[in-house]
Short mmCIF file of C-alpha atoms in Angstrom, two decimals:
data_model
loop_
_atom_site.label_atom_id
_atom_site.label_comp_id
_atom_site.label_asym_id
_atom_site.label_seq_id
_atom_site.Cartn_x
_atom_site.Cartn_y
_atom_site.Cartn_z
CA MET T 1 6.08 -3.13 -14.34
CA PHE T 2 7.04 -0.11 -12.19
CA PHE T 3 3.74 -0.06 -10.30
CA GLU T 4 3.65 -3.83 -9.91
CA THR T 5 7.08 -3.74 -8.27
CA ILE T 6 5.94 -1.10 -5.80
CA TYR T 7 2.71 -2.92 -4.94
CA ARG T 8 4.49 -6.26 -4.57
CA TRP T 9 6.54 -4.74 -1.74
CA PHE T 10 3.27 -4.86 0.20
CA ALA T 11 2.19 -8.35 -0.94
CA ALA T 12 2.70 -9.67 2.59
CA LEU T 13 -0.27 -7.49 3.59
CA PHE T 14 -2.78 -8.65 1.01
CA GLY T 15 -1.43 -12.06 0.06
CA GLY T 16 0.17 -13.78 -2.88
CA ASP T 17 -3.10 -14.89 -4.44
CA MET T 18 -4.40 -11.31 -4.52
CA ALA T 19 -1.09 -10.22 -6.03
CA ASP T 20 -1.45 -12.90 -8.71
CA PHE T 21 -5.01 -11.81 -9.48
CA LEU T 22 -3.98 -8.17 -9.77
CA SER T 23 -1.06 -9.21 -12.01
CA GLY T 24 -3.56 -10.70 -14.44
CA TYR T 25 -3.46 -14.38 -13.55
CA GLU T 26 -6.39 -16.37 -14.89
CA CYS T 27 -7.29 -19.80 -13.53
CA PRO T 28 -7.20 -22.73 -15.96
CA SER T 29 -10.60 -23.68 -17.37
CA GLU T 30 -12.04 -25.67 -20.23
CA ASP T 31 -11.53 -22.69 -22.55
CA THR T 32 -8.06 -21.59 -21.49
CA GLU T 33 -4.85 -23.07 -20.18
CA GLY T 34 -4.61 -20.43 -17.49
CA GLY T 35 -1.65 -18.27 -16.64
CA TYR T 36 -1.07 -14.54 -16.88
CA LEU T 37 -3.59 -13.70 -19.58
CA ASP T 38 -5.58 -10.71 -18.33
CA SER T 39 -4.37 -7.15 -18.07
CA ASN T 40 -2.21 -6.11 -15.16
CA GLN T 41 -4.46 -4.19 -12.73
CA PHE T 42 -1.52 -2.79 -10.78
CA LEU T 43 -1.10 -0.31 -13.62
CA MET T 44 -4.64 1.02 -13.14
CA TYR T 45 -4.31 1.33 -9.36
CA GLY T 46 -0.88 2.95 -9.70
CA PHE T 47 -2.06 5.59 -12.15
CA ILE T 48 -5.12 6.33 -10.00
CA ALA T 49 -2.95 6.73 -6.89
CA LEU T 50 -0.45 8.86 -8.80
CA GLY T 51 -3.17 11.05 -10.31
CA ILE T 52 -5.00 11.66 -7.04
CA ALA T 53 -1.75 12.44 -5.21
CA LEU T 54 -0.61 14.87 -7.91
CA ALA T 55 -4.03 16.56 -8.10
CA VAL T 56 -4.19 17.08 -4.33
CA VAL T 57 -0.62 18.43 -4.23
CA PHE T 58 -1.52 20.99 -6.91
CA LEU T 59 -4.74 21.78 -5.07
CA TYR T 60 -2.94 22.35 -1.76
CA TYR T 61 0.13 24.24 -2.98
CA TYR T 62 -1.29 26.24 -5.89
CA VAL T 63 -5.09 26.51 -5.63
CA ILE T 64 -5.73 26.76 -1.89
CA ASN T 65 -2.29 28.33 -1.23
CA HIS T 66 -3.53 30.47 1.68
CA PRO T 67 -1.52 31.59 4.75
CA ARG T 68 -4.16 30.06 7.01
CA PHE T 69 -3.33 26.64 5.53
CA ASN T 70 0.41 27.11 5.91
CA LYS T 71 0.39 24.65 8.79
CA ARG T 72 1.39 21.03 9.20
CA TRP T 73 -2.15 20.01 10.21
CA SER T 74 -3.58 21.16 6.89
CA TRP T 75 -0.92 19.23 4.97
CA LEU T 76 -1.68 16.14 7.08
CA LEU T 77 -5.36 16.61 6.29
CA MET T 78 -4.54 16.54 2.56
CA LEU T 79 -2.37 13.45 3.09
CA MET T 80 -5.29 11.76 4.83
CA LEU T 81 -7.59 12.75 1.97
CA VAL T 82 -5.26 11.15 -0.56
CA GLY T 83 -4.70 8.05 1.54
CA LEU T 84 -8.31 7.40 2.46
CA SER T 85 -9.62 7.98 -1.05
CA ASN T 86 -7.12 5.49 -2.44
CA PHE T 87 -7.83 3.07 0.40
CA PHE T 88 -11.51 2.95 -0.51
CA ILE T 89 -10.79 2.80 -4.24
CA GLY T 90 -8.42 -0.16 -3.82
CA ALA T 91 -10.62 -2.02 -1.37
CA GLY T 92 -13.86 -1.18 -3.18
CA ILE T 93 -12.86 -2.36 -6.62
CA THR T 94 -11.29 -5.59 -5.40
CA LEU T 95 -14.27 -6.30 -3.13
CA GLY T 96 -16.54 -5.76 -6.14
CA ASP T 97 -14.49 -8.27 -8.14
CA LEU T 98 -14.65 -10.78 -5.29
CA TRP T 99 -18.41 -10.41 -4.75
CA ALA T 100 -19.14 -10.52 -8.50
CA GLY T 101 -17.17 -13.73 -8.91
CA ASN T 102 -14.59 -12.17 -11.22
CA ILE T 103 -11.76 -13.80 -9.29
CA GLY T 104 -11.10 -17.38 -10.30
CA GLU T 105 -11.88 -20.19 -7.89
CA CYS T 106 -8.26 -21.33 -7.90
CA LEU T 107 -7.25 -17.96 -6.42
CA VAL T 108 -10.13 -17.65 -3.96
CA ASN T 109 -9.14 -21.03 -2.51
CA GLY T 110 -5.50 -20.64 -3.52
CA GLU T 111 -2.23 -22.09 -2.38
CA ASN T 112 -0.97 -18.78 -1.00
CA GLY T 113 -3.74 -18.30 1.54
CA GLY T 114 -6.59 -17.52 -0.84
CA ILE T 115 -8.47 -14.29 -1.41
CA TYR T 116 -10.96 -13.17 1.21
CA GLU T 117 -12.64 -9.88 2.03
CA SER T 118 -9.77 -9.15 4.39
CA SER T 119 -7.36 -9.48 1.43
CA CYS T 120 -9.29 -6.75 -0.35
CA TRP T 121 -9.19 -4.46 2.68
CA MET T 122 -5.47 -5.10 3.07
CA PHE T 123 -4.92 -4.25 -0.58
CA GLY T 124 -6.75 -0.99 0.12
CA LEU T 125 -4.26 -0.38 2.94
CA ALA T 126 -1.36 -1.07 0.58
CA ASN T 127 -2.92 1.36 -1.90
CA LEU T 128 -3.09 3.93 0.91
CA PHE T 129 0.64 3.51 1.59
CA VAL T 130 1.57 3.78 -2.09
CA SER T 131 -0.52 6.90 -2.62
CA ALA T 132 0.85 8.49 0.57
CA GLY T 133 4.35 7.89 -0.78
CA PHE T 134 3.44 9.57 -4.05
CA PHE T 135 1.91 12.50 -2.15
CA ILE T 136 5.02 12.99 -0.03
CA PHE T 137 7.27 12.75 -3.10
CA PHE T 138 5.21 15.29 -5.06
CA SER T 139 5.01 17.59 -2.02
CA VAL T 140 8.78 17.71 -1.72
CA ALA T 141 9.28 18.09 -5.47
CA LEU T 142 6.60 20.69 -6.24
CA LYS T 143 6.17 22.86 -3.15
CA TRP T 144 8.97 25.32 -3.91
CA TRP T 145 6.94 27.57 -6.22
CA SER T 146 4.04 27.97 -3.82
CA THR T 147 3.82 31.51 -2.45
CA ASN T 148 2.39 30.66 0.99
CA CYS T 149 2.88 26.95 1.67
CA LYS T 150 6.40 26.21 0.47
CA ARG T 151 7.67 25.49 3.98
CA VAL T 152 5.01 22.87 4.75
CA PRO T 153 5.43 20.09 5.89
CA PHE T 154 9.22 20.48 6.39
#
């Protein structure tokens, strides 16, 4: 529920039908009545974004932890690494679902604009923003014990 709330803040980017699909909505068919039957995929994307952000923060502040990388540009490079990796994870998995036909026809041609390839790319962008937020939060929370980089980025 926590991750779904965060991702739904960005639903204007990727559309209501994509948000419904990621929430686990299944189109009615001969076998089912439809509704929210599948698992909520926001949980998976949220934990992936959280895990990558946390891993890169530990990598930057405690593994690399070198005076040469005690600069804002190196922190921004790590932020870009987190953001771009989550962008391609979010867009890639949803594009795979769209191309494989795993998204119901009622959502592809849905009432809220439908799901297109652009919806998948925009979800990747939303995933980038969420993971960047996690990275910034973890940076502020965990940088204080770093010996060389505790003053980066601010």
